[in-house]
Amino acid sequence: MPYKPLTSLLLSWYAEHKRNLPWRNTSIPYRIWISEIMLQQTQVAQVIPYYSRFLKRFPTLKKLAKASLEEVYLLWQGLGYYRRARMLHEAAVLMNTLHQGKIPHEYDLLRKLPGFGEYTTGAVLSLAYHKPYPAIDGNVNRVISRIFAIRDFVGSTSFRKQVKDRVMDHLAVNDPASFNQALMELGSLVCQPKKPQCNRCPVSRHCTAFSTLSDPNMLPLKKSKKKKPHYAIAIGILLKGARVLIARRAANELLGNLWEFPGGKKKHREKLSDTCRRELKNKMNIDAVVSRPLIHYRHTYSHLDVTLHFFMSQYVKGRVKLKKHTQFKWVKVSELKRFAFASGHKKAIAELKLLKL
Ligand code: ADE
């Protein structure tokens, strides 16, 4: 059966306009899988260097399965959403033991593995194995909701069903890889969230939002977002001789398993240096003198904003007793690079290195 006009237009536009991205020049399923995990919640430009470093270090699924989680975290450092890295590693171990070191081809087997939600399963099956499954991410939701003027709230059951039905209805069964990527690419390059460039759109004549709405970017409909909370955090760079105290966050916490300098939230009317001293006592059982601020800056995580205030501080007395953290170490500044730190610490570590302690 010939494709519908919308499908044919998308495919020919994609063939001409697609970006030359590293994961589009490979047919190796393992590489495609890595790219799909990295691209979740992360921009293409940010992913590219991580993708090549990761594959240099772990060129095969077996190498990844044999690596320690620590090492995977180190290569993930700065990319955020570390749960992705943990599940990627877990899935590699399972594929290595249960599936002869291969990524399964069957939807049900794949969907059971860690990190394989509906999107990732569809993306890997279609892009790597050319199976006719949809891969519906944020870009696809936006494009489809505009073309077909879907007016339910994005993310609702009814919205998701309508988008999926429309995608399945148009899927290019002989080339699902190009079709799925064409939709994503159109969303990235043309049908953008705030400024859709309808004058450059290959399918505008099939787009209901374009023909009926004064402003196609009214769709998709979003529930208004809750404002992110903001906290002031005081953090102690605690020195004992030439060594500094670092502690590891518990696995089940926000930023789980990552290392950090200890600290915590400022209380109302508390001076930040007092917060720092109180937190070192409370979380590490260490008495310290807080000597001077090192650096402070704002940092955004997916669900909260923080201003991080780093203070130089000196050990006075006490043996480290951990409250929530799972490990601690006294390390030289030159050794910090061996530990995967929460992304908010990066600038402070760079500043600390300049001190040449
Ligand atoms: N986002 C998710 N998958 C992608 C892909 N294959 N190409 C570009 N952006 C993507």
Coordinates of C-alpha atoms and ligand atoms in Angstrom, one line a residue:
M1 CA 0.0 0.0 0.0
P2 CA 1.3 3.4 -0.8
Y3 CA 2.0 5.8 2.1
K4 CA -0.4 8.5 3.0
P5 CA 0.6 12.0 1.6
L6 CA 1.6 13.2 5.1
T7 CA 3.9 10.2 5.5
S8 CA 5.5 10.6 2.1
L9 CA 6.1 14.4 2.7
L10 CA 7.7 13.7 6.1
L11 CA 10.0 11.0 4.6
S12 CA 11.2 13.2 1.7
W13 CA 11.7 16.2 3.9
Y14 CA 13.7 14.1 6.4
A15 CA 15.9 12.6 3.6
E16 CA 16.8 16.1 2.5
H17 CA 17.1 18.0 5.8
K18 CA 18.1 15.6 8.6
R19 CA 21.1 16.5 10.7
N20 CA 24.2 14.4 10.4
L21 CA 24.3 13.0 13.9
P22 CA 26.7 10.4 15.1
W23 CA 24.0 7.8 16.0
R24 CA 22.5 8.2 12.6
N25 CA 25.6 6.8 11.0
T26 CA 25.5 3.5 12.7
S27 CA 23.3 0.4 12.5
I28 CA 24.7 -1.1 15.7
P29 CA 21.8 -1.5 18.1
Y30 CA 24.0 -1.0 21.2
R31 CA 25.1 2.5 19.9
I32 CA 21.6 3.5 19.1
W33 CA 20.4 2.5 22.5
I34 CA 23.1 4.5 24.2
S35 CA 22.1 7.6 22.2
E36 CA 18.5 7.2 23.0
I37 CA 19.1 7.0 26.7
M38 CA 21.5 10.1 26.6
L39 CA 19.0 12.1 24.5
Q40 CA 16.2 11.8 27.1
Q41 CA 15.8 15.3 28.7
T42 CA 19.1 16.4 27.1
Q43 CA 19.9 18.5 24.1
V44 CA 21.6 17.0 21.0
A45 CA 24.6 19.3 21.2
Q46 CA 25.2 18.4 24.9
V47 CA 24.9 14.7 24.1
I48 CA 27.4 14.4 21.3
P49 CA 30.7 14.7 23.3
Y50 CA 29.3 12.3 26.0
Y51 CA 28.2 9.8 23.4
S52 CA 31.7 9.6 21.8
R53 CA 33.5 9.4 25.1
F54 CA 31.2 6.8 26.4
L55 CA 31.6 4.6 23.3
K56 CA 35.3 5.0 23.3
R57 CA 35.4 3.6 26.9
F58 CA 32.6 1.1 26.5
P59 CA 32.6 0.1 22.8
T60 CA 30.4 -3.0 23.3
L61 CA 27.5 -4.0 25.5
K62 CA 29.8 -6.6 27.1
K63 CA 32.3 -4.0 28.1
L64 CA 29.6 -1.9 29.7
A65 CA 28.2 -4.9 31.5
K66 CA 31.6 -5.7 32.9
A67 CA 32.3 -2.2 34.1
S68 CA 31.6 -0.9 37.6
L69 CA 28.7 1.4 38.1
E70 CA 31.3 3.9 39.5
E71 CA 33.0 4.1 36.2
V72 CA 29.7 4.6 34.3
Y73 CA 28.8 7.4 36.7
L74 CA 32.1 9.1 36.1
L75 CA 31.5 9.2 32.3
W76 CA 28.0 10.4 32.9
Q77 CA 29.1 13.3 35.1
G78 CA 27.5 16.5 34.0
L79 CA 24.8 14.9 31.9
G80 CA 22.4 14.8 34.8
Y81 CA 19.5 12.4 35.5
Y82 CA 21.9 9.8 36.9
R83 CA 19.1 7.3 37.2
R84 CA 19.4 6.8 33.5
A85 CA 23.1 5.7 33.9
R86 CA 22.2 3.3 36.7
M87 CA 19.4 1.7 34.7
L88 CA 21.5 1.6 31.5
H89 CA 24.2 -0.3 33.4
E90 CA 21.6 -2.7 35.1
A91 CA 20.1 -3.4 31.7
A92 CA 23.5 -4.1 30.1
V93 CA 24.2 -6.6 32.9
L94 CA 20.9 -8.3 32.4
M95 CA 21.2 -8.4 28.6
N96 CA 24.7 -9.9 29.0
T97 CA 23.5 -12.7 31.4
L98 CA 20.0 -13.4 30.1
H99 CA 20.1 -12.4 26.4
Q100 CA 23.6 -13.6 25.2
G101 CA 25.0 -10.1 25.3
K102 CA 22.4 -8.8 22.8
I103 CA 19.6 -6.3 22.9
P104 CA 16.3 -8.4 22.6
H105 CA 14.2 -7.9 19.4
E106 CA 10.9 -8.6 21.0
Y107 CA 8.8 -5.8 22.5
D108 CA 7.8 -7.7 25.6
L109 CA 11.3 -8.9 26.5
L110 CA 12.8 -5.4 25.9
R111 CA 10.0 -3.6 27.8
K112 CA 10.8 -5.6 31.0
L113 CA 14.4 -4.3 31.2
P114 CA 15.4 -1.3 33.3
G115 CA 15.1 2.0 31.5
F116 CA 12.9 0.6 28.7
G117 CA 9.7 2.5 29.0
E118 CA 7.3 2.8 26.1
Y119 CA 9.3 5.4 24.3
T120 CA 12.8 3.8 24.6
T121 CA 11.4 0.4 23.6
G122 CA 9.7 1.8 20.5
A123 CA 12.8 3.9 19.6
V124 CA 15.3 1.0 19.9
L125 CA 13.0 -1.5 18.0
S126 CA 12.3 1.0 15.2
L127 CA 15.7 2.7 14.8
A128 CA 17.9 -0.4 15.5
Y129 CA 15.7 -3.3 14.3
H130 CA 13.4 -1.5 11.8
K131 CA 10.3 -2.8 13.5
P132 CA 7.1 -0.8 13.0
Y133 CA 6.7 0.6 16.5
P134 CA 6.1 4.3 17.3
A135 CA 8.6 6.3 19.3
I136 CA 6.7 9.2 20.9
D137 CA 8.7 11.8 22.7
G138 CA 8.0 15.4 23.5
N139 CA 8.8 16.6 20.0
V140 CA 6.4 14.0 18.5
N141 CA 3.7 14.9 20.9
R142 CA 4.0 18.6 19.9
V143 CA 4.1 17.9 16.1
I144 CA 1.1 15.5 16.2
S145 CA -1.0 17.5 18.5
R146 CA -0.6 20.5 16.1
I147 CA -1.2 18.6 12.9
F148 CA -4.4 17.0 14.2
A149 CA -5.4 19.8 16.6
I150 CA -5.6 17.5 19.6
R151 CA -7.0 19.7 22.4
D152 CA -6.6 17.4 25.5
F153 CA -4.0 18.2 28.0
V154 CA -0.6 16.9 27.0
G155 CA 0.2 13.8 29.0
S156 CA -3.4 12.9 29.7
T157 CA -4.6 9.4 28.8
S158 CA -6.8 10.6 26.1
F159 CA -4.0 12.8 24.6
R160 CA -1.6 9.9 24.6
K161 CA -4.0 7.6 23.0
Q162 CA -4.9 10.1 20.2
V163 CA -1.3 10.8 19.4
K164 CA -0.4 7.1 19.3
D165 CA -3.4 6.3 17.1
R166 CA -2.4 9.1 14.7
V167 CA 1.2 8.0 14.6
M168 CA 0.3 4.3 14.0
D169 CA -2.1 5.4 11.3
H170 CA 0.7 7.1 9.4
L171 CA 3.7 5.0 10.3
A172 CA 6.0 4.1 7.4
V173 CA 6.0 0.4 7.9
N174 CA 8.9 -0.2 5.5
D175 CA 11.1 2.5 7.1
P176 CA 10.0 3.2 10.7
A177 CA 13.4 4.4 11.6
S178 CA 13.2 7.3 9.2
F179 CA 9.6 8.0 9.9
N180 CA 10.0 8.2 13.7
Q181 CA 13.1 10.4 13.4
A182 CA 11.4 12.6 10.8
L183 CA 8.8 13.5 13.3
M184 CA 11.4 14.2 16.0
E185 CA 13.5 16.2 13.6
L186 CA 10.5 18.2 12.4
G187 CA 9.8 19.0 16.1
S188 CA 13.4 20.0 16.7
L189 CA 14.1 22.1 13.6
V190 CA 10.7 23.5 12.4
C191 CA 7.7 22.8 14.7
Q192 CA 9.5 24.3 17.7
P193 CA 7.8 24.9 21.0
K194 CA 7.5 28.7 21.0
K195 CA 8.2 29.7 17.5
P196 CA 7.0 27.2 15.0
Q197 CA 8.3 28.0 11.5
C198 CA 5.2 27.1 9.6
N199 CA 6.5 28.9 6.5
R200 CA 9.3 26.2 6.3
C201 CA 7.1 23.3 7.2
P202 CA 6.8 20.5 4.7
V203 CA 3.4 19.4 6.0
S204 CA 1.7 22.8 6.8
R205 CA -1.0 22.1 4.2
H206 CA -2.0 19.0 6.3
C207 CA -1.8 20.8 9.6
T208 CA -5.0 21.7 11.3
A209 CA -3.4 24.0 13.8
F210 CA -1.8 26.0 10.9
S211 CA -5.0 26.3 9.0
T212 CA -7.4 27.0 12.0
L213 CA -5.5 28.7 14.8
S214 CA -4.2 32.2 14.9
D215 CA -1.1 30.8 16.6
P216 CA -0.2 27.1 16.2
N217 CA 2.0 27.3 19.3
M218 CA -1.2 27.3 21.4
L219 CA -0.9 23.6 21.1
P220 CA -0.2 21.3 22.8
L221 CA -2.2 22.4 25.8
K222 CA -0.2 22.3 29.0
K223 CA -1.4 22.5 32.6
S224 CA 0.3 25.4 34.2
K225 CA 3.5 24.3 35.8
K226 CA 4.1 24.5 39.6
K227 CA 6.8 27.0 40.3
K228 CA 10.1 25.3 41.2
P229 CA 11.0 25.7 44.9
H230 CA 14.3 27.5 45.6
Y231 CA 16.6 26.8 48.5
A232 CA 19.8 28.5 49.8
I233 CA 22.3 25.7 50.6
A234 CA 25.5 26.2 52.6
I235 CA 28.2 23.7 51.9
G236 CA 31.5 23.1 53.8
I237 CA 34.8 22.5 52.1
L238 CA 36.2 21.0 55.2
L239 CA 40.0 20.8 55.4
K240 CA 42.1 18.7 57.7
G241 CA 45.7 19.3 56.7
A242 CA 45.8 19.0 52.9
R243 CA 42.7 16.8 52.7
V244 CA 39.1 17.6 52.2
L245 CA 36.1 15.7 53.3
I246 CA 33.7 14.3 50.7
A247 CA 30.6 12.2 51.3
R248 CA 28.5 10.0 49.2
R249 CA 24.7 10.4 48.9
A250 CA 22.4 7.5 49.6
A251 CA 21.2 5.5 46.5
N252 CA 17.5 6.3 47.1
E253 CA 18.0 10.0 47.4
L254 CA 17.9 12.8 44.9
L255 CA 21.3 12.7 43.1
G256 CA 21.7 9.2 44.6
N257 CA 25.2 7.7 44.8
L258 CA 26.9 10.9 43.8
W259 CA 29.6 12.5 45.9
E260 CA 29.5 15.9 47.4
F261 CA 30.9 18.3 50.0
P262 CA 28.6 18.1 53.0
G263 CA 26.1 20.8 53.6
G264 CA 22.4 21.6 53.8
K265 CA 19.5 24.0 53.7
K266 CA 19.6 27.4 55.4
K267 CA 17.0 28.0 58.0
H268 CA 14.9 31.1 58.2
R269 CA 17.1 34.0 59.6
E270 CA 20.1 31.8 60.0
K271 CA 23.5 33.1 58.8
L272 CA 24.8 31.0 55.9
S273 CA 28.1 30.4 57.7
D274 CA 26.1 29.2 60.7
T275 CA 24.2 26.9 58.5
C276 CA 27.5 25.5 57.2
R277 CA 28.8 24.9 60.7
R278 CA 25.5 23.4 61.9
E279 CA 25.3 21.0 58.9
L280 CA 28.9 19.8 59.3
K281 CA 28.1 18.9 63.0
N282 CA 24.7 17.5 62.2
K283 CA 25.5 15.4 59.1
M284 CA 29.1 14.6 59.7
N285 CA 29.5 14.9 63.5
I286 CA 32.5 17.3 63.0
D287 CA 33.2 20.5 64.9
A288 CA 34.6 23.0 62.4
V289 CA 35.4 26.7 62.0
V290 CA 34.0 28.3 59.0
S291 CA 36.6 30.7 57.7
R292 CA 35.5 32.3 54.5
P293 CA 33.1 32.0 51.5
L294 CA 34.8 30.4 48.4
I295 CA 32.1 30.9 45.8
H296 CA 28.3 31.0 45.4
Y297 CA 26.1 30.5 42.4
R298 CA 22.6 29.5 41.3
H299 CA 22.1 26.0 40.0
T300 CA 19.0 24.4 38.5
Y301 CA 18.0 20.8 38.9
S302 CA 15.0 19.4 37.1
H303 CA 12.6 20.0 39.9
L304 CA 14.2 22.6 42.1
D305 CA 16.5 25.6 42.1
V306 CA 19.2 26.2 44.6
T307 CA 21.8 28.8 45.4
L308 CA 24.9 27.0 46.5
H309 CA 27.2 28.8 48.9
F310 CA 30.5 27.1 49.4
F311 CA 32.6 27.9 52.5
M312 CA 36.2 27.1 53.3
S313 CA 36.2 25.5 56.8
Q314 CA 38.8 23.9 59.0
Y315 CA 38.5 20.7 61.0
V316 CA 38.6 21.2 64.8
K317 CA 37.5 18.0 66.4
G318 CA 35.3 14.9 66.1
R319 CA 35.2 11.5 64.3
V320 CA 33.1 11.4 61.2
K321 CA 29.7 9.8 61.9
L322 CA 27.4 9.7 59.0
K323 CA 23.7 10.4 59.2
K324 CA 22.3 9.9 55.7
H325 CA 25.4 9.5 53.6
T326 CA 26.7 6.0 52.9
Q327 CA 30.4 6.7 52.6
F328 CA 33.0 9.4 53.3
K329 CA 36.6 10.0 52.4
W330 CA 39.3 12.5 53.2
V331 CA 41.0 13.2 49.8
K332 CA 43.5 15.5 48.2
V333 CA 42.1 18.2 45.9
S334 CA 44.0 16.5 43.0
E335 CA 42.0 13.3 43.7
L336 CA 38.6 14.8 43.4
K337 CA 38.4 14.0 39.7
R338 CA 38.2 10.3 40.5
F339 CA 34.8 10.7 42.0
A340 CA 31.4 11.4 40.3
F341 CA 30.1 14.6 41.9
A342 CA 26.7 16.1 41.8
S343 CA 26.7 18.6 38.8
G344 CA 26.2 21.6 41.1
H345 CA 29.7 21.1 42.6
K346 CA 31.6 21.5 39.3
K347 CA 32.3 25.2 39.5
A348 CA 33.2 25.1 43.1
I349 CA 35.8 22.3 42.5
A350 CA 37.3 24.4 39.7
E351 CA 37.6 27.3 42.0
L352 CA 39.1 25.1 44.8
K353 CA 41.7 23.9 42.3
L354 CA 42.8 27.5 41.7
L355 CA 43.7 27.8 45.4
K356 CA 46.5 25.3 44.9
L357 CA 46.2 23.9 48.4
Ligands
ADE1 N1 15.9 12.5 20.3 C1 15.7 11.2 20.6 N2 16.1 10.4 19.6 C2 16.7 11.2 18.7 C3 17.3 10.9 17.5 N3 17.5 9.7 17.0 N4 17.8 11.9 16.8 C4 17.6 13.2 17.3 N5 17.0 13.5 18.4 C5 16.5 12.5 19.1

